[in-house]
Tab-separated table of C-alpha atoms and ligand atoms in Angstrom:
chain	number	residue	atom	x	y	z
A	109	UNK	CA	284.692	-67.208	75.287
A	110	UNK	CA	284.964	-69.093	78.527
A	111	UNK	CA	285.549	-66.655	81.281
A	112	UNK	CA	288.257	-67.256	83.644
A	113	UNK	CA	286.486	-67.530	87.606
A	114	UNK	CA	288.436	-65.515	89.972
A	115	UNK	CA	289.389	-67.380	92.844
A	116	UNK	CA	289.760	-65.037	95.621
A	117	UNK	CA	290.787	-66.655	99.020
A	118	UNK	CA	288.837	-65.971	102.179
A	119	UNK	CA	290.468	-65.835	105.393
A	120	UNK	CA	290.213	-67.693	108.488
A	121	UNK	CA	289.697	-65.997	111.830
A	122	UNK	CA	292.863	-66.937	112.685
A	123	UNK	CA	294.554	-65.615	109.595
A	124	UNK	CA	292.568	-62.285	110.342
A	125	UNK	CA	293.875	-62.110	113.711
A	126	UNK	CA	297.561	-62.125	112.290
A	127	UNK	CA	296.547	-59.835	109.565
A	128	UNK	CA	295.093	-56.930	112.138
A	129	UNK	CA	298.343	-57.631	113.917
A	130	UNK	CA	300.232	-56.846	111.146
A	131	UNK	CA	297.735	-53.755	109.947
A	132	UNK	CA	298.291	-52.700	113.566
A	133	UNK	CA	302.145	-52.699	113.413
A	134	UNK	CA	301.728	-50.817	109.728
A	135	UNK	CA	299.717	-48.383	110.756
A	136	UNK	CA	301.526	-47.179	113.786
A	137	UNK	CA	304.873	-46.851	111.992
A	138	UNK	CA	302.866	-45.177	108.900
A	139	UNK	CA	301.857	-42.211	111.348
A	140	UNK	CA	305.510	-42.184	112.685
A	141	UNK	CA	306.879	-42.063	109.358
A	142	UNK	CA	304.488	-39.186	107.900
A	143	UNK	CA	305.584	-37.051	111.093
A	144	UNK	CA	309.191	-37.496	110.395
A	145	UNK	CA	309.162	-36.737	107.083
A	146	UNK	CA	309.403	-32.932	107.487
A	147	UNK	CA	311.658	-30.333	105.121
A	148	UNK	CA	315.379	-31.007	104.803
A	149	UNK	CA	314.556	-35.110	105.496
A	150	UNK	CA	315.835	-37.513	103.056
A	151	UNK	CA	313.903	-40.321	101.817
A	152	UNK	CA	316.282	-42.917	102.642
A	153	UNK	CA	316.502	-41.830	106.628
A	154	UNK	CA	313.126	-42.435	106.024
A	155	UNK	CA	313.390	-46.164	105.047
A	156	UNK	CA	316.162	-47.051	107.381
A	157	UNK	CA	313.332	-45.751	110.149
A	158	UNK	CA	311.410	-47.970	108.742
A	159	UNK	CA	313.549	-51.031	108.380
A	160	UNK	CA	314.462	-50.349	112.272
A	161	UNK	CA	310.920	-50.089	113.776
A	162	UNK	CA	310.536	-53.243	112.097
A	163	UNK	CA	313.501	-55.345	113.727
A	164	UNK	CA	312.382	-53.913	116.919
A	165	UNK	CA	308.786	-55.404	116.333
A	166	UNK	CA	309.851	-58.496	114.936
A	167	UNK	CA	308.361	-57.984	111.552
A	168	UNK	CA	309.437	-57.987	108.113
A	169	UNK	CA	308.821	-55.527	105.363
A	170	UNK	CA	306.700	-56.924	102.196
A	171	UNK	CA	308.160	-54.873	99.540
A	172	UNK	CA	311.986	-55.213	100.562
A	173	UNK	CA	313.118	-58.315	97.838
A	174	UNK	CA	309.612	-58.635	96.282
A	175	UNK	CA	310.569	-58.730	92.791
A	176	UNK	CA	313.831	-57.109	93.608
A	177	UNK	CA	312.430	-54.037	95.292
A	178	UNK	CA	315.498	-52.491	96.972
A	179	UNK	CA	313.594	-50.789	99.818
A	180	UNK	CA	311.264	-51.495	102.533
A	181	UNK	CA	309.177	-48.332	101.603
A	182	UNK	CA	308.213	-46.611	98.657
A	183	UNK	CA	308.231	-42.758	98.528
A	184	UNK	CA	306.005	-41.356	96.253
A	185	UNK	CA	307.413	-36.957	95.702
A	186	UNK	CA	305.016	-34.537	93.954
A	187	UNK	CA	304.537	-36.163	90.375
A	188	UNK	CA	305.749	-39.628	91.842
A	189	UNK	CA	302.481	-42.165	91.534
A	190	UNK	CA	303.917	-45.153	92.646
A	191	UNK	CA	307.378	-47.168	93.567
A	192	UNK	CA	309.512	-44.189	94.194
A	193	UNK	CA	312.656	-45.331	95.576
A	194	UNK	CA	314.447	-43.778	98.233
A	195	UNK	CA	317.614	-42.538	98.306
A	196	UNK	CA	319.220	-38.699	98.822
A	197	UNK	CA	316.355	-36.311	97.640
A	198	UNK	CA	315.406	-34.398	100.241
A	199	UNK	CA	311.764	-33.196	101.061
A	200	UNK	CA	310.871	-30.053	100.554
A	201	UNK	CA	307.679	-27.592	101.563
A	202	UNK	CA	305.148	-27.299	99.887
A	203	UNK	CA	305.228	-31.147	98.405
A	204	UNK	CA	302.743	-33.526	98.358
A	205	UNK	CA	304.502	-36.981	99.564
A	206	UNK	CA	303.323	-40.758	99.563
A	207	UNK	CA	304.347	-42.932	101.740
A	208	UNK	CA	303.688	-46.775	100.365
A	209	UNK	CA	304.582	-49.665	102.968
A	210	UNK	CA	303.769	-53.380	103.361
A	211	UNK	CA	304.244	-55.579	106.428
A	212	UNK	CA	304.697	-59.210	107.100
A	213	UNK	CA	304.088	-60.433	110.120
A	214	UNK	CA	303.034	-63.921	111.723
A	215	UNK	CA	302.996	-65.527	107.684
A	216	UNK	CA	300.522	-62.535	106.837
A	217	UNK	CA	300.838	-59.032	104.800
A	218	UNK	CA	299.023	-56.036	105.065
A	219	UNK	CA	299.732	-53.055	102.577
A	220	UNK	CA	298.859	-49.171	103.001
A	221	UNK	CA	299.705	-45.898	101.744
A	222	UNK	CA	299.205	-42.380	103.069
A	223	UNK	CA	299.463	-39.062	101.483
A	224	UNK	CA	300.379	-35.712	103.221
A	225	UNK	CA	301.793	-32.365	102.833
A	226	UNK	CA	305.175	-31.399	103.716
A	227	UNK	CA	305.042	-27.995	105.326
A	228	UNK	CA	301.903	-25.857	103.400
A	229	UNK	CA	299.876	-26.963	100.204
A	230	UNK	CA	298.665	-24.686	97.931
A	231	UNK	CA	295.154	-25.468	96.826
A	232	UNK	CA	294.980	-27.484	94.244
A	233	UNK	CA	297.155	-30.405	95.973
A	234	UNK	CA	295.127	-29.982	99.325
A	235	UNK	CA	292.246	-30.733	97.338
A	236	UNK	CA	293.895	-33.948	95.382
A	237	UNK	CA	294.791	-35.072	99.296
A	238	UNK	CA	291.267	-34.495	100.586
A	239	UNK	CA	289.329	-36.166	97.367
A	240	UNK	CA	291.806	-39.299	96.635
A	241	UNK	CA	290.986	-39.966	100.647
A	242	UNK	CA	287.129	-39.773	100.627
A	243	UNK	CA	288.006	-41.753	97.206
A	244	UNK	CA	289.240	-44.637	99.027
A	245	UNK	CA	286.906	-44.171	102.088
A	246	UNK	CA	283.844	-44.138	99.280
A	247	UNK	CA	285.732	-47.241	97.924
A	248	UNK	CA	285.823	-49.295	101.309
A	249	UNK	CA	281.976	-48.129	102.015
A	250	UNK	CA	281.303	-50.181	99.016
A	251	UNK	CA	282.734	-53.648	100.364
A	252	UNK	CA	279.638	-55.410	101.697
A	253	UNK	CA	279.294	-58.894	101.850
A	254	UNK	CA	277.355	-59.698	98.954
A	255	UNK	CA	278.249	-56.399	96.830
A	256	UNK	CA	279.989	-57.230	93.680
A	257	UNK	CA	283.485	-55.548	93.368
A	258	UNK	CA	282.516	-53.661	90.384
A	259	UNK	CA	280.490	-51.185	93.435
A	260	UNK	CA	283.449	-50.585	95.159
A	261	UNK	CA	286.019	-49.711	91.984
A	262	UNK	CA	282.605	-47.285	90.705
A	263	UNK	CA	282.493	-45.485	94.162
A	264	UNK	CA	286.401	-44.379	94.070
A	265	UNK	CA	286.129	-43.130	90.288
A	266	UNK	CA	283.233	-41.263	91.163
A	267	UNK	CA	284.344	-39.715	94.222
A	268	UNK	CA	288.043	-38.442	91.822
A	269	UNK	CA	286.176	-37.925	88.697
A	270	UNK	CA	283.661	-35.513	90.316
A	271	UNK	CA	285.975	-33.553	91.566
A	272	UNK	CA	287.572	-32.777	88.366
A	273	UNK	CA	290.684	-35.057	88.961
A	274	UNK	CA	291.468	-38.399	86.832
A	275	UNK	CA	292.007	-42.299	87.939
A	276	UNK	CA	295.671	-43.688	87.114
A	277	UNK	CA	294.510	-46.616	85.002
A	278	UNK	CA	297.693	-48.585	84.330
A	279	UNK	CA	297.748	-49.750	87.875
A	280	UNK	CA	295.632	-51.420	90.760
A	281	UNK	CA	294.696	-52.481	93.835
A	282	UNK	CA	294.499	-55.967	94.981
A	283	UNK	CA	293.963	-59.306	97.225
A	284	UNK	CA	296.301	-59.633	99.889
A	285	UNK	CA	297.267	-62.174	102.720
A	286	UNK	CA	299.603	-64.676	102.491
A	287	UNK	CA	300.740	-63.010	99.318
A	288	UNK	CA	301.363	-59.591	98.923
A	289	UNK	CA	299.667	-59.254	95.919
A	290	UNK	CA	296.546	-62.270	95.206
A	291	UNK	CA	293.775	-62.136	93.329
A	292	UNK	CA	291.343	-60.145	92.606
A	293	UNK	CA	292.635	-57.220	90.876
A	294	UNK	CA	290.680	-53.948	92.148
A	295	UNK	CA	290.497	-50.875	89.341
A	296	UNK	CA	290.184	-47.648	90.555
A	297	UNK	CA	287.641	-47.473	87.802
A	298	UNK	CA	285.168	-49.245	85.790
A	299	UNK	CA	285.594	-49.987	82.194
A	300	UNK	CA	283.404	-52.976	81.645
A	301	UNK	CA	284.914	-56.210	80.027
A	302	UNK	CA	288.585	-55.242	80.669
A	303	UNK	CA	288.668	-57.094	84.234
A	304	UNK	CA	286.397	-59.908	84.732
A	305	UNK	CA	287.039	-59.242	88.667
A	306	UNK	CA	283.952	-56.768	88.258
A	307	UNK	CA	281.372	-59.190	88.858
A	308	UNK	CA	283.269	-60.642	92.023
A	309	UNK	CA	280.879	-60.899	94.858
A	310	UNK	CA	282.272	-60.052	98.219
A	311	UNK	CA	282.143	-62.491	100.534
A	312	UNK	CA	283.334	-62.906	104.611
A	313	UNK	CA	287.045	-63.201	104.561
A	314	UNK	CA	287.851	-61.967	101.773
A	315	UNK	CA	291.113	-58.907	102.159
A	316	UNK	CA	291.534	-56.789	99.686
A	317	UNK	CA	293.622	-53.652	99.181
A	318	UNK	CA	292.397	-50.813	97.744
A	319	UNK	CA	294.754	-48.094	96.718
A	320	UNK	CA	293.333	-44.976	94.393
A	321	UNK	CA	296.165	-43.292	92.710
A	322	UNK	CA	294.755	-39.950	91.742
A	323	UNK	CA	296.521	-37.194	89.395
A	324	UNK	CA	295.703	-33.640	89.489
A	325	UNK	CA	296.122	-33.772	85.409
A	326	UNK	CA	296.474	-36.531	82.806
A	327	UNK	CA	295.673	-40.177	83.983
A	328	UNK	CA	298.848	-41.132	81.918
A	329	UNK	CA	301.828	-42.662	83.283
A	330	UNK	CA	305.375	-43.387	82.241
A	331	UNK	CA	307.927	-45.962	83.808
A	332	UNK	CA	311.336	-44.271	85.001
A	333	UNK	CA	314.674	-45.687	83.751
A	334	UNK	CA	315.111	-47.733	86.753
A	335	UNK	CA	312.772	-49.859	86.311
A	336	UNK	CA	310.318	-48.734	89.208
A	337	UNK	CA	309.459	-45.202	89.462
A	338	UNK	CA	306.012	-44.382	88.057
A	339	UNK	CA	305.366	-40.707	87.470
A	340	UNK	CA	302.530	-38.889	86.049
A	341	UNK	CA	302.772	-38.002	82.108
A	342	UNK	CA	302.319	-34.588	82.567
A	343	UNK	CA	304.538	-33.609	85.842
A	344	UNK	CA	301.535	-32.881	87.626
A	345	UNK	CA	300.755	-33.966	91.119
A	346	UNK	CA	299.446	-37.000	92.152
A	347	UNK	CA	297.571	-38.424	95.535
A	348	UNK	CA	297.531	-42.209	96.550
A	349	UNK	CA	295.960	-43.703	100.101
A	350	UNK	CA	295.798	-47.359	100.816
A	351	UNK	CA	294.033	-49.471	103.209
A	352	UNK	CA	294.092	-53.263	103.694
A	353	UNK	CA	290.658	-54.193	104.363
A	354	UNK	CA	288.387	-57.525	105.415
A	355	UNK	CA	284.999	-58.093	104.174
A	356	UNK	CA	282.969	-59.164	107.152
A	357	UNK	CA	279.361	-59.710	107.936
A	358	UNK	CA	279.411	-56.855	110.535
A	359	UNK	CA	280.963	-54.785	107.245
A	360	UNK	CA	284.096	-53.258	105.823
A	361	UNK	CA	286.943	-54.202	108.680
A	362	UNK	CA	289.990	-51.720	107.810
A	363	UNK	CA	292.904	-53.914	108.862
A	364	UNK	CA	295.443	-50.820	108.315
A	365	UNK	CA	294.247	-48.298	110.956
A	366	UNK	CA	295.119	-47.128	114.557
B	650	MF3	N1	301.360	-51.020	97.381
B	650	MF3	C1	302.218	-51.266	96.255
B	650	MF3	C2	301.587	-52.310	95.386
B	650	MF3	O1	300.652	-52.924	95.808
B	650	MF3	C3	303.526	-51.730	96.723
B	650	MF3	C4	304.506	-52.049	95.698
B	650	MF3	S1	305.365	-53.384	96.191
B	650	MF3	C5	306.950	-53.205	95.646
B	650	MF3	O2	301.970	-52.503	94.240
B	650	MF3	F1	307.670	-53.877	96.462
B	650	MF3	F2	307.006	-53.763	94.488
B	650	MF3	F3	307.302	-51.950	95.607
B	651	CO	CO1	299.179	-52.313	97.369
């Protein structure tokens, strides 16, 4: 069978310069947004923040109209993986939150995702916080120029797996730029001949983000009933971080931090 060839763009200095622009503008308000989100705070004050940082710095949010999203951020409670959408819940101690945003700024995106605790973690989901982090930071140590992609997915499943936690496998990172979401795809995992992305090598220019979604329990998943939210299977908690990164010669450029 013929395999499909991946074309993955590479980006052009000055596209890079937009794109740490944007990263810079994400990050910032990421930090903002993880130290507002306290007990009692609803997730919706936490997207109108958002949506108002944004007008003041002149740039848009990526997920607000992409395929209908309703929101500019996605809010990601306890058992929440992915794509939570806010509205009244409030936070509450002792919860592990995600906080998924995308920026667009100067024709370019950039994507990230933090994890934190609201008030005081017991064990267990301090330890899905710490691992799904050196996950992606394993992950990101992986994307040298001339590495093949299949490196850098290996590195993050290692990193969760070891640690006794499992790799949500029904969703993935991905290419980003002047799309939100471009080629390749990037597994948190490997499972050889079910992405031909694996043997992508890495070259200059190339952005991708990578985005571990980690669950304490079952890797399963299920789709909510409105179309978005993706919890785990079991109710357990999950963990996801996010960083936009560039593949340079100098190494891994992480577009998404401070
Ligand atoms: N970081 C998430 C992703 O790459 C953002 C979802 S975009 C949404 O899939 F707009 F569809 F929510
Ligand atoms: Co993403």
């Amino acid at each position: 069978m013929a395999r499909q060839r991946t074309r993955v763009s590479r980006k052009s200095e000055f596209e890079l310069r937009a794109m740490r622009k944007s990263g810079r503008i994400l990050a910032e308000l990421l930090a903002e947004i993880s130290a507002a989100a306290q007990a009692g705070v609803t997730t919706r004050e936490l997207d109108n923040l958002t949506r108002q940082r944004l007008r003041e710095k002149g740039a848009e949010a990526s997920f607000l109209g992409y395929r209908d999203y309703p929101a500019a951020i996605c809010v990601e409670v306890e058992d929440v993986v992915v794509h939570g959408i806010p509205d009244g819940q409030r936070l509450e101690d002792g919860q592990i939150v995600g906080v998924d945003m995308g920026v667009f700024c100067e024709g370019m995106h950039t994507d990230s995702a933090v994890s934190f605790a609201v008030g005081e973690l017991d064990a267990e989901r301090r330890r899905l916080l710490e691992v799904t982090q050196a996950a992606l930071e394993a992950g990101i140590a992986q994307m040298q120029v001339g590495s093949r992609l299949r490196e850098v997915c290996a590195a993050v499943q290692s990193v969760a797996e070891a640690a006794g936690f499992s790799v949500v496998r029904d969703l993935v990172g991905h290419g980003i730029g002047r799309q939100i979401h471009e080629p390749p795809q990037v597994p948190n995992f490997v499972a050889e001949g079910q992405f031909a992305e694996y043997d992508l090598i890495l070259r200059p220019g190339m952005t991708l983000a990578i985005e571990p979604m980690i669950n304490a329990g079952t890797p399963a998943v299920r789709l909510g009933a409105d179309g978005w939210t993706v919890r785990t299977a079991d109710g357990r908690p999950s963990a996801h971080f996010e960083h936009t990164v560039a593949v340079t010669r100098e190494g891994p450029e992480i577009l998404t931090a401070i």
